[in-house]
Tab-separated table of C-alpha atoms and ligand atoms in Angstrom:
chain	number	residue	atom	x	y	z
A	1	MET	CA	-2.516	17.702	-7.088
A	2	LYS	CA	0.662	19.017	-6.225
A	3	THR	CA	4.006	16.928	-6.656
A	4	ILE	CA	7.356	17.162	-4.875
A	5	ARG	CA	8.537	19.051	-7.574
A	6	ASP	CA	6.229	21.944	-6.638
A	7	PHE	CA	7.998	22.848	-3.695
A	8	ASP	CA	11.344	24.342	-2.654
A	9	LEU	CA	12.915	21.998	-0.441
A	10	LEU	CA	16.257	23.683	0.226
A	11	GLY	CA	16.903	23.771	3.917
A	12	LYS	CA	13.234	22.442	4.576
A	13	LYS	CA	12.219	19.710	6.992
A	14	VAL	CA	10.486	17.400	4.630
A	15	ILE	CA	8.348	14.645	6.339
A	16	ILE	CA	8.359	11.953	3.537
A	17	ARG	CA	5.418	9.365	4.321
A	18	VAL	CA	6.864	5.986	2.741
A	19	ASP	CA	5.635	2.755	2.698
A	20	PHE	CA	8.211	0.542	4.303
A	21	ASN	CA	5.877	-2.336	5.288
A	22	VAL	CA	8.263	-5.057	3.859
A	23	PRO	CA	7.782	-8.851	4.564
A	24	ILE	CA	10.444	-9.662	7.429
A	25	LYS	CA	11.119	-13.380	8.449
A	26	GLU	CA	13.402	-14.172	11.426
A	27	GLY	CA	14.980	-10.581	11.367
A	28	LYS	CA	15.592	-10.862	7.398
A	29	ILE	CA	13.852	-8.746	4.899
A	30	LEU	CA	12.367	-11.225	2.155
A	31	ASP	CA	11.334	-8.733	-0.218
A	32	ASP	CA	12.751	-4.850	-0.376
A	33	ASN	CA	10.719	-3.767	-3.467
A	34	ARG	CA	8.987	-1.111	-1.391
A	35	ILE	CA	12.363	0.306	-0.291
A	36	VAL	CA	13.756	0.575	-3.870
A	37	MET	CA	10.699	2.031	-5.007
A	38	SER	CA	10.887	4.421	-2.694
A	39	LEU	CA	14.678	5.932	-3.432
A	40	SER	CA	13.737	8.321	-6.221
A	41	THR	CA	11.734	10.660	-3.864
A	42	ILE	CA	14.201	10.312	-1.213
A	43	LYS	CA	17.023	10.912	-3.281
A	44	TYR	CA	15.418	13.790	-5.009
A	45	ALA	CA	14.643	15.505	-1.483
A	46	ILE	CA	18.383	14.914	-0.430
A	47	ASN	CA	19.859	16.259	-3.476
A	48	GLN	CA	17.555	19.198	-3.275
A	49	GLY	CA	19.219	19.941	0.182
A	50	ALA	CA	15.888	19.076	2.298
A	51	LYS	CA	16.487	17.653	5.618
A	52	VAL	CA	14.512	14.619	5.344
A	53	ILE	CA	12.440	12.831	7.862
A	54	LEU	CA	10.712	9.562	6.993
A	55	MET	CA	7.703	8.031	8.454
A	56	SER	CA	6.221	4.592	7.751
A	57	HIS	CA	4.243	1.659	9.161
A	58	LEU	CA	5.511	-1.923	9.474
A	59	GLY	CA	3.083	-4.731	10.129
A	60	LYS	CA	0.243	-4.414	12.919
A	61	ILE	CA	0.987	-3.785	16.445
A	62	LYS	CA	-1.381	-5.038	18.671
A	63	ASN	CA	0.599	-5.752	22.040
A	64	SER	CA	4.101	-5.025	23.503
A	65	GLU	CA	5.200	-8.366	21.967
A	66	ASP	CA	4.700	-6.936	18.386
A	67	LEU	CA	7.142	-4.266	18.989
A	68	GLU	CA	10.338	-5.619	18.568
A	69	LYS	CA	9.653	-7.625	15.252
A	70	ASN	CA	8.426	-4.754	13.757
A	71	SER	CA	10.571	-2.208	14.125
A	72	LEU	CA	11.890	-0.489	11.454
A	73	LYS	CA	15.648	-0.410	12.342
A	74	ILE	CA	16.782	-2.984	9.923
A	75	VAL	CA	14.952	-1.137	7.205
A	76	GLY	CA	16.654	1.833	8.021
A	77	GLN	CA	19.924	-0.333	7.429
A	78	ARG	CA	18.851	-1.333	4.197
A	79	LEU	CA	18.017	2.028	2.823
A	80	SER	CA	21.221	3.501	4.146
A	81	GLU	CA	22.890	0.685	1.932
A	82	TYR	CA	20.842	1.604	-1.054
A	83	LEU	CA	21.411	5.655	-0.309
A	84	GLU	CA	25.131	4.781	0.434
A	85	LYS	CA	24.677	7.472	2.991
A	86	ASN	CA	24.041	7.411	6.913
A	87	VAL	CA	20.330	7.365	7.542
A	88	VAL	CA	19.627	8.442	11.455
A	89	PHE	CA	17.131	5.783	13.139
A	90	VAL	CA	15.168	7.530	16.045
A	91	PRO	CA	13.723	4.443	18.173
A	92	VAL	CA	10.766	6.426	19.228
A	93	THR	CA	7.682	7.989	17.702
A	94	HIS	CA	7.100	11.398	19.660
A	95	GLY	CA	8.510	13.433	22.149
A	96	LYS	CA	11.512	15.440	22.920
A	97	GLU	CA	14.184	13.206	21.723
A	98	LEU	CA	12.402	12.693	18.467
A	99	LYS	CA	12.212	16.801	18.250
A	100	ASP	CA	15.621	17.137	19.326
A	101	ILE	CA	17.363	14.983	16.610
A	102	VAL	CA	14.740	16.523	13.893
A	103	ASP	CA	15.937	19.987	14.740
A	104	SER	CA	19.742	18.631	14.763
A	105	LEU	CA	19.274	17.975	10.895
A	106	LYS	CA	21.403	19.498	8.640
A	107	ASN	CA	20.446	20.185	4.579
A	108	GLY	CA	20.642	16.567	2.894
A	109	GLU	CA	20.762	14.476	6.082
A	110	ILE	CA	17.982	12.036	6.396
A	111	LEU	CA	16.203	10.484	9.491
A	112	LEU	CA	13.934	7.633	9.927
A	113	MET	CA	11.520	7.552	12.816
A	114	GLU	CA	10.333	4.230	14.302
A	115	ASN	CA	7.155	2.485	13.044
A	116	THR	CA	4.236	4.870	13.317
A	117	ARG	CA	2.074	2.251	14.711
A	118	PHE	CA	3.920	2.029	17.821
A	119	GLU	CA	1.445	4.744	18.529
A	120	ASP	CA	-1.229	1.963	18.088
A	121	LEU	CA	-0.188	0.742	21.556
A	122	ASP	CA	-1.838	3.734	23.228
A	123	GLY	CA	-5.247	3.928	21.958
A	124	LYS	CA	-4.840	3.298	18.276
A	125	LYS	CA	-3.438	6.731	17.908
A	126	GLU	CA	-2.049	6.234	14.106
A	127	SER	CA	-4.797	3.825	12.808
A	128	GLY	CA	-7.299	5.966	14.402
A	129	CYS	CA	-6.168	9.317	12.997
A	130	ASP	CA	-5.618	10.883	16.204
A	131	GLU	CA	-6.004	14.610	15.994
A	132	ASP	CA	-2.928	15.421	18.489
A	133	LEU	CA	-0.708	12.941	17.056
A	134	SER	CA	-1.301	14.292	13.673
A	135	LYS	CA	-0.377	17.831	14.993
A	136	GLU	CA	2.464	16.582	16.728
A	137	TRP	CA	4.048	15.041	13.706
A	138	ALA	CA	3.188	17.790	11.400
A	139	SER	CA	4.868	20.303	13.564
A	140	LEU	CA	8.211	18.136	13.079
A	141	GLY	CA	8.185	19.734	9.319
A	142	ASP	CA	7.846	22.130	6.869
A	143	ILE	CA	6.507	20.361	4.110
A	144	PHE	CA	4.575	16.748	3.865
A	145	ILE	CA	5.186	14.411	0.879
A	146	ASN	CA	2.966	11.320	0.878
A	147	ASP	CA	4.696	8.677	-1.288
A	148	ALA	CA	3.084	5.559	0.195
A	149	PHE	CA	0.534	4.266	-2.138
A	150	ALA	CA	0.214	1.057	-0.680
A	151	THR	CA	-1.193	2.822	2.563
A	152	ALA	CA	-3.522	5.180	0.434
A	153	HIS	CA	-6.625	3.099	1.282
A	154	ARG	CA	-6.050	3.845	5.139
A	155	LYS	CA	-7.088	7.099	6.819
A	156	HIS	CA	-4.286	7.375	9.405
A	157	ALA	CA	-2.364	10.172	11.289
A	158	SER	CA	0.717	9.789	9.122
A	159	ASN	CA	-0.825	10.028	5.955
A	160	VAL	CA	-4.132	11.878	6.116
A	161	GLY	CA	-3.782	13.422	9.501
A	162	ILE	CA	-0.323	15.020	8.956
A	163	ALA	CA	-1.556	16.647	5.444
A	164	LYS	CA	-4.197	18.777	7.044
A	165	TYR	CA	-1.625	20.765	9.003
A	166	LEU	CA	1.369	21.130	6.544
A	167	PRO	CA	1.584	22.146	2.424
A	168	SER	CA	1.557	18.764	1.097
A	169	GLY	CA	2.288	17.033	-2.217
A	170	VAL	CA	2.834	13.187	-3.407
A	171	GLY	CA	6.015	11.887	-4.131
A	172	PHE	CA	7.367	10.169	-7.676
A	173	LEU	CA	6.165	6.735	-6.744
A	174	MET	CA	2.379	8.016	-5.535
A	175	GLU	CA	2.634	9.775	-8.853
A	176	LYS	CA	3.518	6.918	-10.876
A	177	GLU	CA	0.744	4.931	-9.271
A	178	VAL	CA	-2.095	7.521	-9.407
A	179	GLU	CA	-1.336	7.780	-13.291
A	180	ALA	CA	-1.494	3.736	-13.884
A	181	MET	CA	-4.941	3.958	-12.102
A	182	GLU	CA	-6.250	6.821	-14.174
A	183	VAL	CA	-5.094	4.350	-17.392
A	184	LEU	CA	-6.940	1.609	-15.517
A	185	MET	CA	-10.162	3.535	-15.012
A	186	LYS	CA	-10.305	4.859	-18.567
A	187	GLY	CA	-9.484	1.070	-19.293
A	188	GLU	CA	-9.416	1.514	-22.997
A	189	HIS	CA	-10.722	-1.418	-24.509
A	190	PRO	CA	-10.411	-4.489	-25.129
A	191	PHE	CA	-9.948	-4.220	-21.126
A	192	ILE	CA	-9.037	-7.745	-19.943
A	193	VAL	CA	-8.713	-8.567	-16.068
A	194	ILE	CA	-7.107	-11.468	-14.698
A	195	LEU	CA	-7.728	-12.572	-11.121
A	196	GLY	CA	-6.239	-15.220	-9.193
A	197	GLY	CA	-4.828	-16.570	-5.732
A	198	ALA	CA	-6.340	-18.084	-2.974
A	199	LYS	CA	-9.368	-16.052	-1.475
A	200	VAL	CA	-12.672	-15.007	-3.306
A	201	GLU	CA	-13.816	-13.396	-0.132
A	202	ASP	CA	-11.366	-10.406	-0.197
A	203	LYS	CA	-12.028	-9.600	-3.962
A	204	ILE	CA	-15.989	-9.806	-4.099
A	205	ALA	CA	-16.318	-6.214	-4.067
A	206	THR	CA	-13.593	-5.852	-6.931
A	207	ILE	CA	-15.238	-8.396	-9.105
A	208	ARG	CA	-18.746	-7.032	-8.523
A	209	HIS	CA	-17.371	-3.439	-9.899
A	210	ILE	CA	-14.758	-4.391	-12.665
A	211	ILE	CA	-17.213	-6.901	-14.398
A	212	GLU	CA	-19.204	-4.066	-15.581
A	213	LYS	CA	-15.898	-2.334	-16.781
A	214	CYS	CA	-13.889	-4.884	-18.407
A	215	ASP	CA	-14.753	-6.837	-21.516
A	216	TYR	CA	-13.463	-10.332	-20.065
A	217	LEU	CA	-12.465	-11.625	-16.573
A	218	LEU	CA	-10.048	-14.366	-16.595
A	219	ILE	CA	-9.733	-16.447	-13.545
A	220	GLY	CA	-7.285	-18.571	-12.539
A	221	GLY	CA	-5.500	-19.842	-9.187
A	222	GLY	CA	-7.144	-21.186	-6.236
A	223	MET	CA	-10.291	-18.784	-6.815
A	224	ALA	CA	-11.239	-20.322	-10.145
A	225	PHE	CA	-12.446	-23.725	-7.884
A	226	THR	CA	-15.174	-21.811	-6.374
A	227	PHE	CA	-16.622	-20.871	-9.676
A	228	LEU	CA	-16.068	-24.349	-11.112
A	229	LYS	CA	-17.967	-25.905	-8.316
A	230	ALA	CA	-20.572	-23.343	-8.673
A	231	LYS	CA	-20.820	-24.604	-12.222
A	232	GLY	CA	-21.469	-28.304	-10.624
A	233	LEU	CA	-17.821	-29.478	-11.546
A	234	GLU	CA	-15.853	-31.721	-9.522
A	235	VAL	CA	-13.090	-29.939	-8.001
A	236	GLY	CA	-11.637	-32.727	-5.402
A	237	LYS	CA	-9.598	-31.442	-2.853
A	238	SER	CA	-8.904	-28.012	-4.291
A	239	ILE	CA	-9.917	-24.763	-2.153
A	240	VAL	CA	-13.189	-23.727	-2.415
A	241	ASP	CA	-14.709	-20.849	-0.498
A	242	SER	CA	-17.853	-22.320	0.258
A	243	GLU	CA	-19.422	-19.395	1.747
A	244	ASN	CA	-19.254	-17.678	-1.590
A	245	LEU	CA	-20.538	-20.331	-3.762
A	246	SER	CA	-23.729	-18.232	-4.407
A	247	PHE	CA	-21.885	-15.335	-5.303
A	248	ALA	CA	-20.086	-17.168	-7.804
A	249	LYS	CA	-23.059	-18.729	-9.080
A	250	GLU	CA	-24.683	-15.434	-9.333
A	251	MET	CA	-21.801	-13.801	-11.532
A	252	LEU	CA	-21.827	-16.833	-13.628
A	253	GLU	CA	-25.284	-16.465	-14.571
A	254	ARG	CA	-25.311	-12.737	-15.026
A	255	TYR	CA	-22.324	-12.557	-16.914
A	256	PRO	CA	-21.927	-16.135	-18.621
A	257	ASN	CA	-19.696	-14.827	-21.675
A	258	LYS	CA	-17.417	-12.714	-19.612
A	259	ILE	CA	-16.011	-14.736	-16.958
A	260	ILE	CA	-13.680	-17.268	-18.482
A	261	LEU	CA	-12.559	-20.264	-16.517
A	262	PRO	CA	-9.693	-22.522	-16.685
A	263	MET	CA	-10.209	-25.609	-19.174
A	264	ASP	CA	-7.618	-27.870	-17.524
A	265	VAL	CA	-5.481	-27.785	-14.371
A	266	VAL	CA	-2.275	-29.228	-12.627
A	267	VAL	CA	-3.418	-31.330	-10.185
A	268	ALA	CA	-1.375	-33.516	-7.439
A	269	GLU	CA	-2.371	-35.311	-4.028
A	270	GLU	CA	-0.563	-32.711	-1.980
A	271	MET	CA	0.531	-28.975	-2.080
A	272	LYS	CA	4.315	-29.976	-2.087
A	273	GLU	CA	7.224	-28.968	-3.907
A	274	ASP	CA	8.410	-32.650	-4.790
A	275	VAL	CA	4.847	-34.455	-5.285
A	276	SER	CA	3.934	-35.871	-8.812
A	277	THR	CA	1.931	-33.797	-10.742
A	278	PHE	CA	-0.657	-34.530	-13.686
A	279	ILE	CA	-2.421	-32.090	-16.086
A	280	VAL	CA	-6.315	-33.053	-16.271
A	281	ASP	CA	-9.145	-31.564	-18.293
A	282	ILE	CA	-11.605	-29.745	-16.185
A	283	GLU	CA	-14.219	-32.259	-16.525
A	284	LYS	CA	-12.063	-35.139	-15.176
A	285	MET	CA	-10.887	-33.863	-12.089
A	286	LYS	CA	-10.780	-36.655	-9.227
A	287	LYS	CA	-12.227	-36.572	-5.691
A	288	GLU	CA	-8.648	-37.538	-4.288
A	289	LEU	CA	-6.599	-34.463	-6.025
A	290	MET	CA	-6.096	-30.809	-5.666
A	291	GLY	CA	-5.922	-28.241	-8.215
A	292	LEU	CA	-2.903	-26.250	-8.041
A	293	ASP	CA	-2.208	-24.426	-11.133
A	294	ILE	CA	-3.984	-23.780	-14.466
A	295	GLY	CA	-2.832	-25.976	-17.555
A	296	PRO	CA	-1.466	-25.427	-20.739
A	297	LYS	CA	-4.592	-25.567	-22.606
A	298	SER	CA	-6.030	-23.006	-20.166
A	299	VAL	CA	-2.770	-20.841	-21.014
A	300	VAL	CA	-3.335	-20.994	-24.612
A	301	ASN	CA	-7.155	-20.018	-24.055
A	302	TYR	CA	-6.333	-16.838	-21.949
A	303	SER	CA	-3.545	-15.799	-24.092
A	304	LYS	CA	-6.493	-15.381	-27.160
A	305	TYR	CA	-8.182	-13.021	-25.027
A	306	LEU	CA	-4.704	-10.924	-24.402
A	307	GLU	CA	-4.061	-10.819	-28.444
A	308	ASN	CA	-5.944	-7.377	-29.011
A	309	ALA	CA	-6.182	-6.167	-25.412
A	310	LYS	CA	-5.219	-2.680	-25.011
A	311	THR	CA	-5.335	-2.699	-20.896
A	312	LEU	CA	-5.015	-5.431	-18.593
A	313	PHE	CA	-5.161	-5.382	-14.907
A	314	TRP	CA	-3.868	-8.664	-13.164
A	315	ASN	CA	-4.332	-9.433	-9.407
A	316	GLY	CA	-3.330	-12.821	-7.978
A	317	PRO	CA	-1.183	-15.801	-9.371
A	318	MET	CA	-2.736	-18.656	-11.477
A	319	GLY	CA	-1.073	-21.033	-9.092
A	320	VAL	CA	0.878	-21.641	-6.166
A	321	TYR	CA	3.911	-19.884	-7.812
A	322	GLU	CA	5.899	-20.304	-4.777
A	323	MET	CA	6.632	-23.996	-5.862
A	324	LYS	CA	8.196	-24.750	-9.003
A	325	ASN	CA	5.781	-27.562	-10.185
A	326	PHE	CA	2.987	-25.103	-9.854
A	327	GLN	CA	4.587	-22.005	-11.507
A	328	ASN	CA	3.881	-22.670	-15.364
A	329	GLY	CA	0.476	-21.179	-15.755
A	330	THR	CA	1.645	-17.878	-14.095
A	331	LYS	CA	4.639	-18.019	-15.991
A	332	GLY	CA	3.241	-18.906	-19.247
A	333	LEU	CA	0.460	-15.813	-19.108
A	334	LEU	CA	3.349	-13.475	-18.063
A	335	GLU	CA	5.122	-14.481	-21.153
A	336	GLU	CA	2.124	-13.536	-23.394
A	337	VAL	CA	1.530	-10.240	-21.677
A	338	THR	CA	5.034	-9.106	-22.101
A	339	LYS	CA	5.410	-10.467	-25.554
A	340	ARG	CA	2.884	-7.569	-26.306
A	341	GLY	CA	5.377	-4.891	-25.309
A	342	ASN	CA	4.046	-1.307	-25.325
A	343	THR	CA	1.096	-2.253	-27.323
A	344	LEU	CA	-0.694	-3.826	-24.030
A	345	TYR	CA	-0.795	-1.449	-20.887
A	346	SER	CA	-0.374	-4.035	-18.333
A	347	ILE	CA	-0.987	-3.216	-14.368
A	348	LEU	CA	0.025	-6.020	-11.755
A	349	GLY	CA	-1.471	-5.179	-8.609
A	350	GLY	CA	-0.960	-6.781	-5.526
A	351	GLY	CA	1.837	-8.419	-3.394
A	352	ASP	CA	1.962	-11.926	-4.597
A	353	ILE	CA	1.513	-11.182	-8.529
A	354	VAL	CA	4.309	-8.773	-8.204
A	355	ALA	CA	6.113	-11.248	-6.329
A	356	ALA	CA	5.779	-14.220	-8.819
A	357	ALA	CA	6.919	-11.553	-11.935
A	358	THR	CA	9.861	-10.776	-10.020
A	359	LEU	CA	10.531	-14.354	-9.119
A	360	LEU	CA	9.998	-15.441	-12.824
A	361	GLY	CA	11.901	-12.413	-14.262
A	362	TYR	CA	8.970	-10.653	-15.988
A	363	LYS	CA	8.678	-7.806	-13.690
A	364	ASP	CA	10.703	-4.918	-15.562
A	365	LYS	CA	8.892	-6.245	-18.787
A	366	ILE	CA	5.363	-4.968	-17.246
A	367	THR	CA	4.440	-1.474	-17.788
A	368	HIS	CA	3.497	-0.984	-14.165
A	369	ALA	CA	4.014	-3.138	-11.202
A	370	SER	CA	2.142	-1.532	-8.453
A	371	THR	CA	3.516	-1.427	-4.790
A	372	GLY	CA	-0.509	-1.452	-3.804
A	373	GLY	CA	-2.458	-4.480	-3.193
A	374	GLY	CA	-5.367	-3.393	-0.668
A	375	ALA	CA	-5.228	0.405	-2.106
A	376	ILE	CA	-5.362	-0.877	-5.547
A	377	LEU	CA	-8.370	-3.264	-5.117
A	378	GLU	CA	-10.162	-0.782	-3.222
A	379	TYR	CA	-9.843	1.712	-6.280
A	380	MET	CA	-11.071	-0.964	-8.205
A	381	GLU	CA	-14.087	-1.157	-6.273
A	382	GLY	CA	-14.803	2.478	-7.013
A	383	LYS	CA	-13.832	3.608	-3.619
A	384	SER	CA	-11.619	6.963	-3.327
A	385	LEU	CA	-8.368	6.664	-1.384
A	386	PRO	CA	-8.214	8.897	1.579
A	387	GLY	CA	-4.308	9.019	1.444
A	388	ILE	CA	-4.514	10.807	-2.014
A	389	GLU	CA	-7.896	13.005	-1.306
A	390	ALA	CA	-6.157	14.844	1.348
A	391	ILE	CA	-3.597	15.802	-0.644
A	392	ARG	CA	-5.957	16.393	-3.758
A	393	GLY	CA	-8.105	18.322	-1.141
A	394	GLN	CA	-5.743	21.046	-0.513
A	395	ASN	CA	-5.101	22.290	-4.263
B	401	AMP	P1	-4.266	-13.787	-2.422
B	401	AMP	O1	-3.570	-13.564	-1.251
B	401	AMP	O2	-5.427	-14.481	-2.521
B	401	AMP	O3	-3.918	-13.272	-3.782
B	401	AMP	O4	-3.423	-15.382	-2.602
B	401	AMP	C1	-2.054	-15.623	-3.148
B	401	AMP	C2	-1.803	-17.035	-2.765
B	401	AMP	O5	-2.580	-17.778	-3.637
B	401	AMP	C3	-0.371	-17.416	-3.320
B	401	AMP	O6	0.318	-17.710	-2.117
B	401	AMP	C4	-0.495	-18.920	-3.963
B	401	AMP	O7	0.346	-19.807	-3.430
B	401	AMP	C5	-1.978	-19.031	-3.640
B	401	AMP	N1	-2.735	-20.078	-4.620
B	401	AMP	C6	-2.736	-19.416	-5.850
B	401	AMP	N2	-3.185	-20.694	-6.691
B	401	AMP	C7	-3.528	-21.788	-5.864
B	401	AMP	C8	-4.336	-22.903	-5.962
B	401	AMP	N3	-4.645	-23.477	-6.844
B	401	AMP	N4	-4.422	-23.581	-4.503
B	401	AMP	C9	-4.104	-22.947	-3.360
B	401	AMP	N5	-3.422	-22.020	-3.301
B	401	AMP	C10	-3.148	-21.173	-4.616
């Protein structure tokens, strides 16, 4: 697969598809990790004398009210601060104005086009990988570089469509993410998977696929209670995905020695930062309580499985890490994982676990914190990723 290094960029108009789909609340960027992670490719292109055209989506555009809150303008401002360089923001996604500004770019200059999904208002052209839109966008550049790993599971005009019409390669972030996924697929044993977070539903296909490959699946977070209930245990007011109890039961019956569940949990009457919390053994759960984190015995038990592990994939936090009183399970396990240093190839996949590792100060000690949530889960389901295949197909 070609990478940005394989092209002569000097004086060329280089379209870089980045993933600037960052969380924004009340006009403020909450987490700019994805912007930071794209900097190396963008800086490289600038330094090589390219005329850089950046494209990204942001959120979903279903009606005209979604337009203003999903504008990439503030992302452009943040990018400009990081690059210490002017980023020309173009508030449209097609037409003469865009073309004229692209044509006026000088070597080393950089432009950010408005949210590609603005084109979804007019018949889902971006998300439907519209042919004419793909051609129009491709006509703006000489080379296409896809660096948007977090979008790689989508077949959209701005990642798959453009690649059909231009010589294409991947950027540094995409290259790093693909390398990490290849390590995961080889999964040197012992290969441990940790799954947490709230929803079982989103992870069923991943569980089915990964359970065959890994040695142990350690389950925590809200998900664990669906499995504990399927075992016939009292789970009180903890979140349970009732529709998937039979799936959990089936998995427990088929893989009784592979699926490891919490032995104790941190409970409270409500999910609040200032409530009193208790630690209870899992058999002693009470009806009026809810489990919001794994307990210390579970951390010790899970750590045993990590002792000799060679590969780790971790998606989803062990508790409600956003609140101080339910962080310890996730923190304790992150400590154990990072203690292993280079002897354990550890990959965190998915927004929440990466956000937790960042918040708790462990992100830089992990082998690879992926920018992809949906993309990595689909890859773990055994699916190919259209955004990557579109580039691979070219060379
Ligand atoms: P997901 O998107 O499925 O990975 O879920 C991530 C969310 O799960 C985070 O916002 C956590 O606060 C939440 N979470 C983790 N553990 C629990 C729990 N025991 N009960 C409720 N929510 C949880």
